[in-house]
Every structure is written in structure tokens, then in C-alpha cells.
Short mmCIF file of C-alpha atoms and ligand atoms in Angstrom, two decimals:
data_model
loop_
_atom_site.label_atom_id
_atom_site.label_comp_id
_atom_site.label_asym_id
_atom_site.label_seq_id
_atom_site.Cartn_x
_atom_site.Cartn_y
_atom_site.Cartn_z
CA MET A 269 -26.01 -23.20 2.08
CA THR A 270 -25.94 -26.48 3.95
CA ASN A 271 -28.83 -25.35 6.12
CA ASP A 272 -30.86 -24.43 3.02
CA LYS A 273 -30.24 -27.88 1.60
CA LEU A 274 -31.22 -29.58 4.83
CA ALA A 275 -34.40 -27.48 4.92
CA THR A 276 -35.18 -28.40 1.30
CA LEU A 277 -34.66 -32.09 2.02
CA LYS A 278 -36.92 -31.89 5.07
CA THR A 279 -39.64 -30.19 3.02
CA ARG A 280 -39.49 -32.94 0.38
CA LEU A 281 -39.55 -35.68 3.02
CA ALA A 282 -42.49 -34.04 4.78
CA GLU A 283 -44.48 -34.02 1.52
CA ILE A 284 -43.66 -37.68 0.99
CA ALA A 285 -44.67 -38.46 4.60
CA ASP A 286 -47.99 -36.71 3.87
CA LEU A 287 -48.53 -38.95 0.85
CA HIS A 288 -47.80 -42.09 2.88
CA ALA A 289 -50.21 -40.90 5.57
CA THR A 290 -52.83 -40.33 2.88
CA GLY A 291 -52.32 -43.87 1.61
CA ALA A 292 -52.58 -45.20 5.17
CA LEU A 293 -55.86 -43.34 5.63
CA LEU A 294 -57.25 -44.83 2.42
CA GLY A 295 -56.11 -48.27 3.62
CA TRP A 296 -57.67 -47.80 7.07
CA ASP A 297 -60.96 -46.80 5.46
CA GLN A 298 -60.80 -49.81 3.14
CA GLU A 299 -60.60 -52.13 6.18
CA THR A 300 -63.21 -50.39 8.33
CA TYR A 301 -65.98 -48.43 6.60
CA MET A 302 -65.62 -48.59 2.81
CA PRO A 303 -68.57 -50.26 1.10
CA ASP A 304 -67.63 -53.26 -1.05
CA GLY A 305 -68.47 -51.24 -4.15
CA GLY A 306 -65.52 -48.94 -3.53
CA ALA A 307 -62.88 -51.66 -3.88
CA ALA A 308 -61.90 -51.28 -7.54
CA GLU A 309 -61.51 -47.49 -7.46
CA ARG A 310 -59.81 -47.63 -4.06
CA ALA A 311 -57.17 -49.94 -5.51
CA GLU A 312 -56.42 -47.31 -8.18
CA GLN A 313 -56.40 -44.47 -5.64
CA LEU A 314 -53.91 -46.31 -3.44
CA ALA A 315 -51.74 -47.21 -6.43
CA THR A 316 -51.73 -43.55 -7.56
CA VAL A 317 -50.72 -42.25 -4.14
CA GLU A 318 -47.98 -44.90 -3.79
CA LYS A 319 -46.72 -44.08 -7.29
CA ILE A 320 -46.43 -40.36 -6.59
CA ALA A 321 -44.74 -41.00 -3.23
CA HIS A 322 -42.27 -43.43 -4.80
CA GLU A 323 -41.47 -41.07 -7.70
CA LYS A 324 -40.93 -38.12 -5.38
CA PHE A 325 -38.70 -40.13 -3.04
CA THR A 326 -36.57 -41.75 -5.73
CA ALA A 327 -36.10 -38.48 -7.66
CA ASP A 328 -32.49 -37.58 -8.49
CA GLU A 329 -32.94 -34.39 -6.44
CA ILE A 330 -33.13 -36.40 -3.20
CA GLY A 331 -29.89 -38.20 -4.06
CA VAL A 332 -28.13 -34.92 -4.87
CA LEU A 333 -29.31 -33.37 -1.59
CA LEU A 334 -28.15 -36.42 0.37
CA ASP A 335 -24.73 -36.28 -1.34
CA ASP A 336 -24.38 -32.55 -0.66
CA LEU A 337 -25.28 -33.13 2.98
CA ARG A 338 -22.85 -35.99 3.48
CA SER A 339 -20.18 -33.89 5.22
CA LEU A 340 -22.82 -32.39 7.50
CA ALA A 341 -24.03 -35.90 8.35
CA ASP A 342 -20.48 -36.85 9.34
CA GLN A 343 -20.11 -33.81 11.64
CA LEU A 344 -23.41 -34.16 13.47
CA ASP A 345 -23.78 -35.97 16.78
CA TYR A 346 -24.76 -39.55 15.87
CA GLU A 347 -27.75 -39.43 18.22
CA SER A 348 -29.16 -36.12 16.95
CA ASP A 349 -32.43 -36.06 15.02
CA ASP A 350 -30.75 -34.60 11.93
CA ALA A 351 -27.97 -37.19 11.85
CA ALA A 352 -30.55 -39.98 12.17
CA LEU A 353 -32.71 -38.38 9.49
CA LEU A 354 -29.84 -38.27 7.00
CA ARG A 355 -28.69 -41.80 7.87
CA VAL A 356 -32.13 -43.43 7.65
CA THR A 357 -33.16 -41.47 4.56
CA ARG A 358 -30.01 -42.56 2.72
CA ARG A 359 -30.69 -46.20 3.58
CA ASP A 360 -34.33 -45.94 2.46
CA TYR A 361 -33.35 -44.02 -0.67
CA GLU A 362 -30.78 -46.55 -1.80
CA LYS A 363 -33.31 -49.34 -1.32
CA SER A 364 -36.15 -47.51 -3.05
CA ARG A 365 -33.99 -46.63 -6.07
CA LYS A 366 -33.65 -50.33 -6.75
CA LEU A 367 -37.42 -50.70 -7.20
CA PRO A 368 -38.88 -49.65 -10.57
CA THR A 369 -41.97 -47.46 -10.19
CA GLU A 370 -43.98 -49.87 -12.39
CA LEU A 371 -43.28 -52.68 -9.92
CA VAL A 372 -44.34 -50.54 -6.94
CA VAL A 373 -47.58 -49.59 -8.72
CA GLU A 374 -48.28 -53.15 -9.82
CA LEU A 375 -47.73 -54.45 -6.28
CA SER A 376 -49.99 -51.80 -4.79
CA ARG A 377 -52.77 -52.66 -7.24
CA ALA A 378 -52.29 -56.41 -6.88
CA THR A 379 -52.46 -56.25 -3.10
CA SER A 380 -55.56 -54.01 -3.03
CA HIS A 381 -57.32 -56.52 -5.27
CA GLY A 382 -55.72 -59.33 -3.27
CA VAL A 383 -57.24 -58.14 0.01
CA GLU A 384 -60.71 -57.93 -1.54
CA ALA A 385 -60.34 -61.39 -3.09
CA TRP A 386 -59.09 -62.79 0.23
CA LYS A 387 -62.08 -61.37 2.13
CA LYS A 388 -64.50 -62.94 -0.32
CA ALA A 389 -62.63 -66.24 -0.56
CA ARG A 390 -62.31 -66.53 3.21
CA ALA A 391 -66.01 -65.82 3.75
CA THR A 392 -66.98 -68.52 1.26
CA ASN A 393 -64.08 -70.91 2.01
CA ASP A 394 -63.05 -70.78 -1.65
CA PHE A 395 -59.27 -70.91 -2.03
CA ALA A 396 -59.64 -71.31 -5.80
CA HIS A 397 -61.04 -67.77 -5.94
CA PHE A 398 -58.04 -66.37 -4.04
CA ARG A 399 -55.41 -68.45 -5.81
CA PRO A 400 -54.76 -66.34 -8.97
CA PHE A 401 -54.51 -63.16 -6.88
CA LEU A 402 -52.01 -64.76 -4.53
CA GLU A 403 -50.02 -66.17 -7.46
CA LYS A 404 -49.70 -62.66 -8.84
CA ILE A 405 -48.60 -61.26 -5.46
CA VAL A 406 -45.99 -63.99 -4.97
CA GLU A 407 -44.67 -63.45 -8.50
CA LEU A 408 -44.34 -59.68 -7.94
CA THR A 409 -42.79 -60.23 -4.51
CA ILE A 410 -40.11 -62.44 -6.04
CA GLN A 411 -39.44 -59.67 -8.58
CA LYS A 412 -39.15 -57.23 -5.70
CA GLY A 413 -36.69 -59.47 -3.85
CA GLU A 414 -34.56 -59.86 -6.97
CA ALA A 415 -34.62 -56.09 -7.59
CA LEU A 416 -33.55 -55.32 -4.02
CA GLY A 417 -30.81 -57.93 -4.13
CA TYR A 418 -29.43 -60.19 -1.40
CA GLU A 419 -26.29 -62.06 -0.40
CA GLU A 420 -27.60 -65.30 1.07
CA ASN A 421 -31.32 -65.72 0.60
CA ILE A 422 -34.05 -63.90 -1.34
CA TYR A 423 -36.06 -63.97 1.87
CA ASP A 424 -33.49 -61.63 3.46
CA ALA A 425 -34.26 -58.94 0.87
CA LEU A 426 -37.95 -58.93 1.86
CA LEU A 427 -37.39 -59.40 5.60
CA ASP A 428 -35.23 -56.26 5.57
CA ASP A 429 -38.34 -54.11 4.97
CA PHE A 430 -39.77 -55.27 8.28
CA GLU A 431 -36.68 -56.15 10.32
CA PRO A 432 -33.72 -54.15 9.03
CA ASP A 433 -30.40 -56.04 8.90
CA MET A 434 -31.92 -59.32 10.08
CA ARG A 435 -31.22 -62.50 8.08
CA VAL A 436 -32.74 -65.95 7.84
CA SER A 437 -29.40 -67.41 8.91
CA GLN A 438 -29.61 -65.42 12.18
CA ILE A 439 -33.25 -66.27 12.80
CA ASN A 440 -32.98 -70.02 12.27
CA PRO A 441 -30.90 -70.86 15.37
CA ILE A 442 -33.01 -68.52 17.56
CA PHE A 443 -36.25 -70.14 16.39
CA GLN A 444 -34.74 -73.60 16.77
CA GLN A 445 -33.97 -72.80 20.41
CA VAL A 446 -37.59 -71.72 21.00
CA LYS A 447 -38.89 -74.79 19.16
CA ASP A 448 -36.70 -77.12 21.25
CA ALA A 449 -38.10 -75.59 24.44
CA THR A 450 -41.72 -75.38 23.26
CA VAL A 451 -42.36 -78.86 21.92
CA PRO A 452 -41.60 -80.71 25.21
CA LEU A 453 -43.56 -78.07 27.14
CA VAL A 454 -46.62 -78.64 24.94
CA GLU A 455 -46.23 -82.41 25.45
CA LYS A 456 -46.06 -82.01 29.25
CA VAL A 457 -49.14 -79.79 29.22
CA ALA A 458 -51.00 -82.29 27.05
CA ALA A 459 -50.37 -84.97 29.70
CA GLN A 460 -52.18 -82.83 32.33
CA PRO A 461 -55.98 -82.71 32.71
CA PRO A 462 -57.31 -80.01 30.35
CA ILE A 463 -58.30 -76.66 31.84
CA ASP A 464 -62.03 -75.94 31.76
CA ASP A 465 -62.60 -72.71 29.82
CA SER A 466 -66.23 -73.42 28.86
CA PHE A 467 -67.41 -70.29 30.71
CA LEU A 468 -65.48 -68.15 28.20
CA HIS A 469 -67.52 -69.71 25.39
CA GLN A 470 -70.97 -68.26 26.02
CA TYR A 471 -72.85 -65.15 24.97
CA PHE A 472 -71.17 -61.88 26.03
CA ASP A 473 -72.94 -58.67 25.04
CA PRO A 474 -70.75 -57.09 22.30
CA GLN A 475 -71.34 -53.52 23.48
CA LYS A 476 -70.21 -54.39 27.01
CA GLN A 477 -67.15 -56.16 25.62
CA TRP A 478 -66.34 -53.07 23.59
CA GLU A 479 -66.66 -50.75 26.59
CA PHE A 480 -64.63 -52.94 28.95
CA GLY A 481 -61.78 -53.18 26.43
CA LEU A 482 -61.80 -49.42 25.85
CA ALA A 483 -61.61 -48.74 29.59
CA VAL A 484 -58.53 -50.95 30.00
CA VAL A 485 -56.87 -49.43 26.95
CA LYS A 486 -57.47 -45.99 28.47
CA ASP A 487 -55.92 -47.16 31.76
CA TYR A 488 -52.88 -48.32 29.80
CA GLY A 489 -52.38 -44.70 28.80
CA TYR A 490 -53.65 -44.80 25.22
CA ASP A 491 -54.59 -41.22 24.35
CA PHE A 492 -58.03 -41.03 22.73
CA THR A 493 -57.55 -37.37 21.85
CA ARG A 494 -54.87 -38.70 19.46
CA GLY A 495 -56.49 -41.98 18.48
CA ARG A 496 -59.61 -44.08 18.15
CA GLN A 497 -60.76 -47.69 17.99
CA ASP A 498 -62.96 -49.17 15.25
CA LYS A 499 -63.93 -52.66 14.10
CA SER A 500 -62.33 -54.63 11.26
CA ALA A 501 -62.16 -58.24 10.07
CA HIS A 502 -58.51 -58.46 11.11
CA PRO A 503 -57.42 -56.20 13.99
CA PHE A 504 -54.62 -53.76 13.12
CA THR A 505 -52.98 -50.45 14.06
CA THR A 506 -52.25 -47.62 11.67
CA SER A 507 -51.24 -44.00 12.08
CA PHE A 508 -51.33 -40.83 10.02
CA GLY A 509 -49.09 -38.83 12.34
CA VAL A 510 -48.08 -38.57 15.99
CA GLY A 511 -51.49 -36.99 16.60
CA ASP A 512 -53.65 -39.65 14.94
CA VAL A 513 -52.94 -43.29 15.78
CA ARG A 514 -55.79 -45.74 15.22
CA ILE A 515 -56.48 -49.26 16.40
CA THR A 516 -59.16 -51.78 15.47
CA THR A 517 -60.62 -54.85 17.13
CA ARG A 518 -62.89 -57.76 16.27
CA ILE A 519 -65.70 -58.77 18.62
CA LEU A 520 -67.02 -62.32 18.90
CA ASP A 521 -70.24 -62.46 20.89
CA ASP A 522 -69.66 -66.10 21.90
CA TYR A 523 -66.00 -65.92 23.01
CA LEU A 524 -64.88 -63.30 25.51
CA PRO A 525 -61.06 -63.20 25.10
CA SER A 526 -61.02 -62.37 21.39
CA ALA A 527 -61.98 -58.69 21.44
CA LEU A 528 -60.36 -57.88 24.78
CA PHE A 529 -56.92 -59.26 23.99
CA SER A 530 -57.05 -57.91 20.42
CA SER A 531 -57.64 -54.45 21.87
CA LEU A 532 -54.80 -54.83 24.39
CA HIS A 533 -52.50 -56.07 21.63
CA GLU A 534 -53.28 -53.25 19.21
CA ALA A 535 -53.09 -50.73 22.05
CA GLY A 536 -49.51 -51.89 22.57
CA HIS A 537 -48.74 -50.99 18.96
CA GLY A 538 -50.68 -47.75 19.31
CA LEU A 539 -48.82 -46.69 22.46
CA TYR A 540 -45.53 -47.13 20.60
CA GLU A 541 -46.72 -44.89 17.76
CA GLN A 542 -48.22 -42.31 20.13
CA GLY A 543 -44.93 -42.21 22.05
CA ILE A 544 -42.75 -41.23 19.11
CA ALA A 545 -41.20 -37.80 19.72
CA PRO A 546 -43.26 -35.01 18.09
CA SER A 547 -39.99 -33.62 16.64
CA LEU A 548 -39.96 -36.63 14.28
CA ALA A 549 -43.39 -35.79 12.79
CA ARG A 550 -43.62 -35.79 8.98
CA THR A 551 -40.21 -37.47 8.63
CA PRO A 552 -39.23 -41.05 7.75
CA LEU A 553 -38.26 -41.44 11.43
CA ARG A 554 -41.88 -41.33 12.62
CA ASP A 555 -42.42 -45.08 12.78
CA GLY A 556 -41.35 -48.05 14.84
CA THR A 557 -37.76 -49.13 14.23
CA SER A 558 -38.86 -52.62 13.16
CA LEU A 559 -41.87 -54.87 13.32
CA GLY A 560 -40.11 -57.14 15.81
CA VAL A 561 -39.69 -54.22 18.20
CA HIS A 562 -43.28 -53.14 17.42
CA GLU A 563 -44.52 -56.62 18.24
CA SER A 564 -42.50 -56.66 21.47
CA GLN A 565 -44.73 -53.79 22.59
CA SER A 566 -48.05 -55.35 21.57
CA ARG A 567 -47.20 -58.76 23.01
CA MET A 568 -45.95 -57.21 26.24
CA TRP A 569 -49.20 -55.31 26.84
CA GLU A 570 -51.38 -58.19 25.63
CA ASN A 571 -49.66 -61.11 27.35
CA VAL A 572 -46.90 -60.26 29.79
CA VAL A 573 -49.10 -57.59 31.39
CA GLY A 574 -52.65 -58.45 30.22
CA ARG A 575 -52.57 -62.19 30.91
CA SER A 576 -50.75 -61.92 34.24
CA LEU A 577 -52.31 -62.86 37.56
CA GLY A 578 -51.58 -59.43 39.02
CA PHE A 579 -53.42 -57.67 36.21
CA TRP A 580 -56.53 -59.76 36.83
CA GLN A 581 -56.39 -59.33 40.60
CA HIS A 582 -57.25 -55.74 39.77
CA TYR A 583 -59.56 -56.17 36.75
CA TYR A 584 -61.41 -59.40 37.42
CA PRO A 585 -63.88 -57.96 39.97
CA GLN A 586 -64.77 -55.29 37.37
CA LEU A 587 -65.19 -57.91 34.68
CA GLN A 588 -67.41 -59.99 36.97
CA LYS A 589 -69.56 -56.92 37.60
CA THR A 590 -69.83 -56.37 33.84
CA PHE A 591 -70.83 -60.02 33.20
CA PRO A 592 -72.36 -61.25 36.48
CA GLU A 593 -74.41 -64.05 34.90
CA GLN A 594 -71.46 -65.51 33.01
CA LEU A 595 -68.62 -64.98 35.51
CA GLY A 596 -70.24 -64.25 38.90
CA ASN A 597 -69.54 -67.77 40.17
CA VAL A 598 -66.17 -68.29 38.46
CA PRO A 599 -63.22 -67.76 40.87
CA LEU A 600 -60.26 -65.63 39.79
CA THR A 601 -57.84 -68.58 39.65
CA ASP A 602 -60.18 -70.49 37.31
CA PHE A 603 -60.49 -67.43 35.07
CA TYR A 604 -56.72 -66.86 35.06
CA ARG A 605 -56.07 -70.49 34.11
CA ALA A 606 -58.74 -70.37 31.40
CA ILE A 607 -57.33 -67.30 29.63
CA ASN A 608 -53.92 -68.98 29.71
CA LYS A 609 -55.09 -72.41 28.60
CA VAL A 610 -52.54 -74.12 26.38
CA THR A 611 -54.05 -76.10 23.56
CA PRO A 612 -53.03 -76.69 19.96
CA SER A 613 -55.42 -74.64 17.86
CA LEU A 614 -55.99 -73.60 14.26
CA ILE A 615 -56.09 -69.82 14.52
CA ARG A 616 -52.85 -67.93 15.14
CA VAL A 617 -54.38 -64.78 16.61
CA GLU A 618 -56.24 -66.83 19.20
CA ALA A 619 -53.33 -69.14 20.05
CA ASP A 620 -51.95 -69.30 23.58
CA GLU A 621 -48.47 -68.00 24.34
CA VAL A 622 -46.84 -71.44 24.29
CA THR A 623 -48.12 -72.71 20.93
CA TYR A 624 -48.19 -69.27 19.28
CA ASN A 625 -44.66 -69.43 17.92
CA LEU A 626 -45.35 -72.78 16.22
CA HIS A 627 -47.92 -70.96 14.05
CA ILE A 628 -45.20 -68.52 13.07
CA PHE A 629 -42.62 -71.18 12.27
CA ILE A 630 -45.14 -72.82 9.89
CA ARG A 631 -45.71 -69.60 7.93
CA PHE A 632 -41.99 -68.76 7.92
CA GLU A 633 -41.11 -72.14 6.37
CA LEU A 634 -43.92 -71.95 3.80
CA GLU A 635 -42.89 -68.44 2.74
CA GLN A 636 -39.32 -69.53 2.21
CA ASP A 637 -40.52 -72.43 0.06
CA LEU A 638 -42.81 -70.13 -1.99
CA LEU A 639 -40.07 -67.58 -2.65
CA ALA A 640 -37.50 -70.21 -3.54
CA GLY A 641 -39.96 -71.78 -6.00
CA ARG A 642 -40.04 -75.07 -4.07
CA LEU A 643 -43.76 -74.66 -3.40
CA LYS A 644 -46.52 -73.57 -5.78
CA VAL A 645 -49.46 -71.46 -4.59
CA ALA A 646 -51.79 -74.19 -5.87
CA ASP A 647 -50.18 -76.65 -3.43
CA LEU A 648 -50.21 -74.23 -0.51
CA PRO A 649 -53.40 -75.46 1.24
CA ASP A 650 -52.09 -79.05 1.35
CA ALA A 651 -48.65 -77.93 2.52
CA TRP A 652 -50.29 -75.78 5.18
CA ASN A 653 -52.46 -78.62 6.47
CA GLU A 654 -49.51 -81.00 6.48
CA LYS A 655 -47.48 -78.64 8.66
CA TYR A 656 -50.37 -78.14 11.09
CA ARG A 657 -50.52 -81.91 11.50
CA ALA A 658 -46.76 -82.12 12.03
CA TYR A 659 -46.32 -79.14 14.40
CA LEU A 660 -49.61 -79.01 16.27
CA GLY A 661 -51.18 -82.41 15.65
CA ILE A 662 -54.37 -80.94 14.20
CA THR A 663 -55.85 -80.56 10.73
CA PRO A 664 -57.74 -77.41 9.67
CA ASP A 665 -61.43 -78.07 9.05
CA SER A 666 -61.41 -75.60 6.15
CA ASP A 667 -59.06 -73.36 4.17
CA ALA A 668 -60.83 -70.38 5.76
CA ASN A 669 -59.55 -71.60 9.14
CA GLY A 670 -56.32 -72.73 7.56
CA VAL A 671 -54.28 -71.14 4.83
CA MET A 672 -56.66 -68.16 4.40
CA GLN A 673 -56.96 -67.12 8.06
CA ASP A 674 -54.46 -64.24 7.91
CA ILE A 675 -54.67 -61.09 5.81
CA HIS A 676 -50.88 -60.76 5.39
CA TRP A 677 -50.16 -62.54 2.14
CA SER A 678 -53.16 -60.94 0.41
CA SER A 679 -51.78 -57.52 1.30
CA GLY A 680 -48.26 -58.35 0.15
CA LEU A 681 -46.77 -58.81 3.61
CA ILE A 682 -44.42 -61.66 2.77
CA GLY A 683 -41.30 -61.87 4.93
CA TYR A 684 -43.21 -60.40 7.87
CA PHE A 685 -44.27 -63.36 10.02
CA PRO A 686 -40.93 -64.03 11.78
CA THR A 687 -41.19 -60.57 13.35
CA TYR A 688 -44.03 -61.88 15.54
CA SER A 689 -41.80 -64.42 17.26
CA LEU A 690 -38.91 -61.98 17.40
CA GLY A 691 -41.36 -59.66 19.16
CA ASN A 692 -42.25 -62.32 21.75
CA ILE A 693 -38.57 -62.88 22.44
CA LEU A 694 -37.80 -59.15 22.70
CA SER A 695 -40.83 -58.48 24.90
CA MET A 696 -39.22 -60.43 27.75
CA GLN A 697 -35.77 -58.95 27.25
CA PHE A 698 -37.28 -55.46 27.54
CA PHE A 699 -39.68 -56.40 30.35
CA ASN A 700 -36.91 -57.91 32.48
CA LYS A 701 -34.78 -54.79 32.08
CA MET A 702 -37.77 -52.62 32.97
CA ILE A 703 -38.42 -54.62 36.17
CA ALA A 704 -34.73 -54.51 37.09
CA ASP A 705 -34.91 -50.71 36.80
CA ASN A 706 -38.28 -50.49 38.59
CA PRO A 707 -38.90 -53.40 40.98
CA ALA A 708 -42.26 -51.93 42.06
CA ILE A 709 -43.86 -52.49 38.64
CA PRO A 710 -45.49 -55.90 39.34
CA ALA A 711 -47.21 -54.43 42.42
CA GLU A 712 -48.34 -51.42 40.39
CA ILE A 713 -49.81 -53.64 37.67
CA ALA A 714 -51.81 -55.44 40.37
CA GLU A 715 -53.32 -52.03 41.24
CA GLY A 716 -54.16 -51.20 37.62
CA LYS A 717 -51.38 -48.60 37.43
CA PHE A 718 -49.29 -48.45 34.29
CA ASP A 719 -47.56 -45.04 34.41
CA THR A 720 -44.16 -46.47 35.32
CA VAL A 721 -44.38 -49.13 32.60
CA LEU A 722 -45.41 -46.64 29.93
CA GLY A 723 -42.93 -44.02 31.12
CA TRP A 724 -40.05 -46.51 30.89
CA LEU A 725 -41.11 -47.67 27.42
CA ARG A 726 -41.51 -44.08 26.21
CA GLU A 727 -38.07 -43.10 27.49
CA ASN A 728 -36.15 -46.16 26.33
CA ILE A 729 -37.99 -47.25 23.17
CA HIS A 730 -40.95 -45.23 21.90
CA ARG A 731 -39.59 -41.71 21.59
CA HIS A 732 -36.70 -42.76 19.33
CA GLY A 733 -38.93 -43.87 16.44
CA ARG A 734 -36.58 -45.09 13.71
CA LYS A 735 -33.56 -43.11 14.92
CA PHE A 736 -31.74 -46.30 15.86
CA THR A 737 -31.73 -49.62 14.03
CA PRO A 738 -33.29 -52.51 15.95
CA THR A 739 -29.81 -53.87 16.65
CA GLU A 740 -28.72 -50.50 18.06
CA LEU A 741 -31.90 -50.10 20.10
CA ILE A 742 -31.72 -53.60 21.59
CA ALA A 743 -28.07 -52.98 22.55
CA ARG A 744 -28.91 -49.60 24.12
CA VAL A 745 -31.74 -51.10 26.19
CA THR A 746 -30.37 -54.52 27.15
CA GLY A 747 -26.63 -54.10 26.66
CA GLY A 748 -26.59 -57.10 24.32
CA GLY A 749 -28.23 -58.73 21.32
CA ILE A 750 -31.40 -60.69 20.71
CA ASP A 751 -31.61 -63.61 23.14
CA ALA A 752 -34.40 -66.21 23.35
CA GLN A 753 -33.51 -67.46 26.84
CA PRO A 754 -35.50 -64.88 28.88
CA TYR A 755 -38.62 -65.69 26.85
CA ILE A 756 -38.09 -69.44 27.25
CA ASN A 757 -37.65 -68.97 31.01
CA TYR A 758 -40.82 -66.90 31.15
CA ILE A 759 -43.09 -69.41 29.40
CA THR A 760 -41.51 -72.34 31.24
CA GLU A 761 -42.00 -70.76 34.68
CA LYS A 762 -45.46 -69.31 34.00
CA TYR A 763 -46.91 -72.49 32.52
CA SER A 764 -45.22 -74.83 35.02
CA ALA A 765 -47.04 -72.88 37.72
CA ILE A 766 -50.36 -72.95 35.87
CA TYR A 767 -50.18 -76.67 35.05
CA GLY A 768 -48.39 -77.79 38.19
ZN1 ZN B 82 -49.19 -57.07 16.38
#
């Protein structure tokens, strides 16, 4: 009896997973190959798929099955796949039941239109065009937060979708600690002579950039029989199953680091998704446990590995061979310093490791003000520019390079930005543990070998998918909780060495 019910539940969840994968495929296509003319119908298609998935998941039948399986859930080994499935499904179910289907559909439609409006508004630097779409999204997001409910802060209700169990009141002191360490570091760097990175700003053949990035991603262990890379305006990773994980990149022909580090970043996300145990396929467990943990993977491969001196001891001669005219006469140390140059800048995705978190803190504060009704969308560009002056000492030259630079808000991802900084912090906690377990790793990285790194990540993080909450996973791996100090030590030591 119980086994029949478990089988029935798994069948329902597999069908729902198929619908979500279908929606993800439609979304991937929208960002990569869909002609502009497809936008209006695509918005309806996505809304329809989301509606059916939401209705199927919030059906009374799922609740009855979960109730009937409660005693089984209590008997199972906590770490077993079935116990995790029942635990995570119940949590998701109780949350989803709080959201009316009409709201889910309206949000899906509003964000599809929002993304299209954002693309157009960003290309023409016309915030006024984007404004009504964003107003609608913020309004619906507030409705969503109220429907989900919260104890301390409406922001917590939204953050929970991306970082389960995390609260603003926990994040604030962690971010404050990073801010207190970052601001004086940026000031000290500013007092040093600026690093010359002019050789990165010249023409680099886009096809050669593409091929070099793909080769490194392959060396990392990204499996191209279960994935692919395409181009999009804003690089991202998506997956439709353990056997189909896709990344995108954006190539600038006059700035070398953009495409390469985007590829390494997205490959970090992709490796996480490709490493999820096949036994979790077509279940709600086939995903990263949180976006913070996801970002710890992308930032580790992009920065901790990909911007390290050891990494470039191996790859720089190959890069010089690929671009002999541009880099033939540039020594390795100059290149290494240039790709790690610290300078306040406008664009988050191109920010250096030291100033990066300041970009996040700005968005986090603005989002809280928007959700609490302290800030109107109409006043957002001014508020944005004011914070860039205060935190980074620079003023955006346009809204396209300011408030409209990121896709997130247009696609309804509000409450998401803090996970980027949490990811930076976690990347060093995980990396330090990995090195403690395998002291040979730095030497291997300097030979272009990543098997030990990937093997450790697979074993300790990737394979579990969503079986453990981020809090549980962090405790299993590090023996403790989230801690900013290893990350602060890392940036302080690395950049003290670079800037003397
Ligand atoms: Zn990322």
C-alpha cells in the first residue's frame, strides 16, 4: 500500500518535473535563438506551462499522498533519497499552496513581458519604457511575499525561494563584516599606482575567444555530451535534466576577460548540475540546494581557480599562442595583475573580486526599500546612482549601464542578489576544506588538472542536489555555519600580494 502511494507520488512529481523542464527549455530558447516576433506568444506558452505545473503540484491529491506517507517518512533513514524526497516535497508543497494559481500565472506573464521590455529599454537606454513593466513585477512580488507570509521581513519570504531558511537579520551582520573589510582595502588599493590593463582592451577575434573558453571548460570536466554553450545577452546556466545542462556566454571583441570568465563562471554552475546524482532525475531534488551554494561553485571556478596565478602558469602560454599579436610581449605577471585589477566600476558582472560585493549590497538595499514601499520604481534610477556614488565613488553614465544592467528584476528575481555574496563567502569555506583534504590541489591546478577538485566537489556537494538544506550541507562539509572570515582573509592576502 505504502509502496504504491510512494510510486504514485513519484509519478506525479516526475510529470511536474517534466513540465518545469519544458518551461526551462522555452526560457532558454527565449534568451538564445527566439526571434523578437515570438515574444508575445512565448509569454503565453510559459504562463500556460507554469500554470499546469502549479495546478498539478498544489492538487489536493499531493497533500493526501504526503499525509499518507508521513509514517514512512519518519521510519526512513534521514539521508536516504526517499526520506529527502518526502521532506523537500512537503516543504515545497506547503509553500506552493499559499500561492494562488492566478498570481503564479500573472507573474509568469509579467516577467516574460518584463524581460522583453528590459532588453529593448536597455538597448535604447530608455528606463521610461521599462518602468511600467517593473512596477507591475514589483507589485506582484509584494503580493507573493504577503501570500507566502513571514515573521520579520517581507524580504525573507522571497529570499526563501533562493536561499531556504536564510533571513535578512542573519545576512546583515555577515555583509557588514565584509563591508568593513572591503572599504579600507579598496582605499589602500586606490592609493597605489593603477595596474595597466590596456592590453586587455584591444581587438580579440571572437571565434578564437569562443574556442579558448570552450577548451578550458572542457578541461574543468564539463561534459559536452550532456551540455552545450550558446550566446546570450546575459550569461546564464539552465538544465532540463541531469543529461542536458546548458551554459551561455557573451563575447566582447574589444575586451578579452568578459567571455572567458563568463564561461568559467557558468561552467561552475553547470558542473554542479551535471554532478547531481542520476537517481534524483525527474524529482524536486534535481537542483542545487540554494543559489548561494550554486554561486559558491561558479565563483570558485571563475575566481579562486580561474584568476589564480597557478592556473595561468599553465594556461597563459596557450593564450599567448592564441593571441600572439596582443599578448606575445606581455609577461605572465603583468597579465595576472591585469585580470585581477581592482577598480570601482559600473558593471557588476565585470567587477573585480574586491569591489564585487559592494555591487550586491547596493541591490540588496534597494530591493528591501522597494518591497517595503520606501522606494518607488520611478525613483529607482536616482536611488541607484546615489548609491553608486556613495559605495563606489562613481556615477553611471546611463541607466543602461546603471539600473538596467542586470536581467534579474525584469525576470522577477527579487530577493536573489544576496545569494551572490553568500556564494563568494561559501566558495572559500569549501575551497579551504578541499585543500585541507587534498594539499596537492594547488600544484595540480598549476598543471591544468582539475580531477581532484571536481571529484571532491561531486562527492561532498554536487551529488546531493537538494537532499540537504544549505544549512545542513554547509555543516556537513565545514563542520560549522556560514562564516565570512575565510573569504576576507583570501581577498586581503591575494590583493595585498598583488598591490604590495
Ligand atoms: Zn552565477
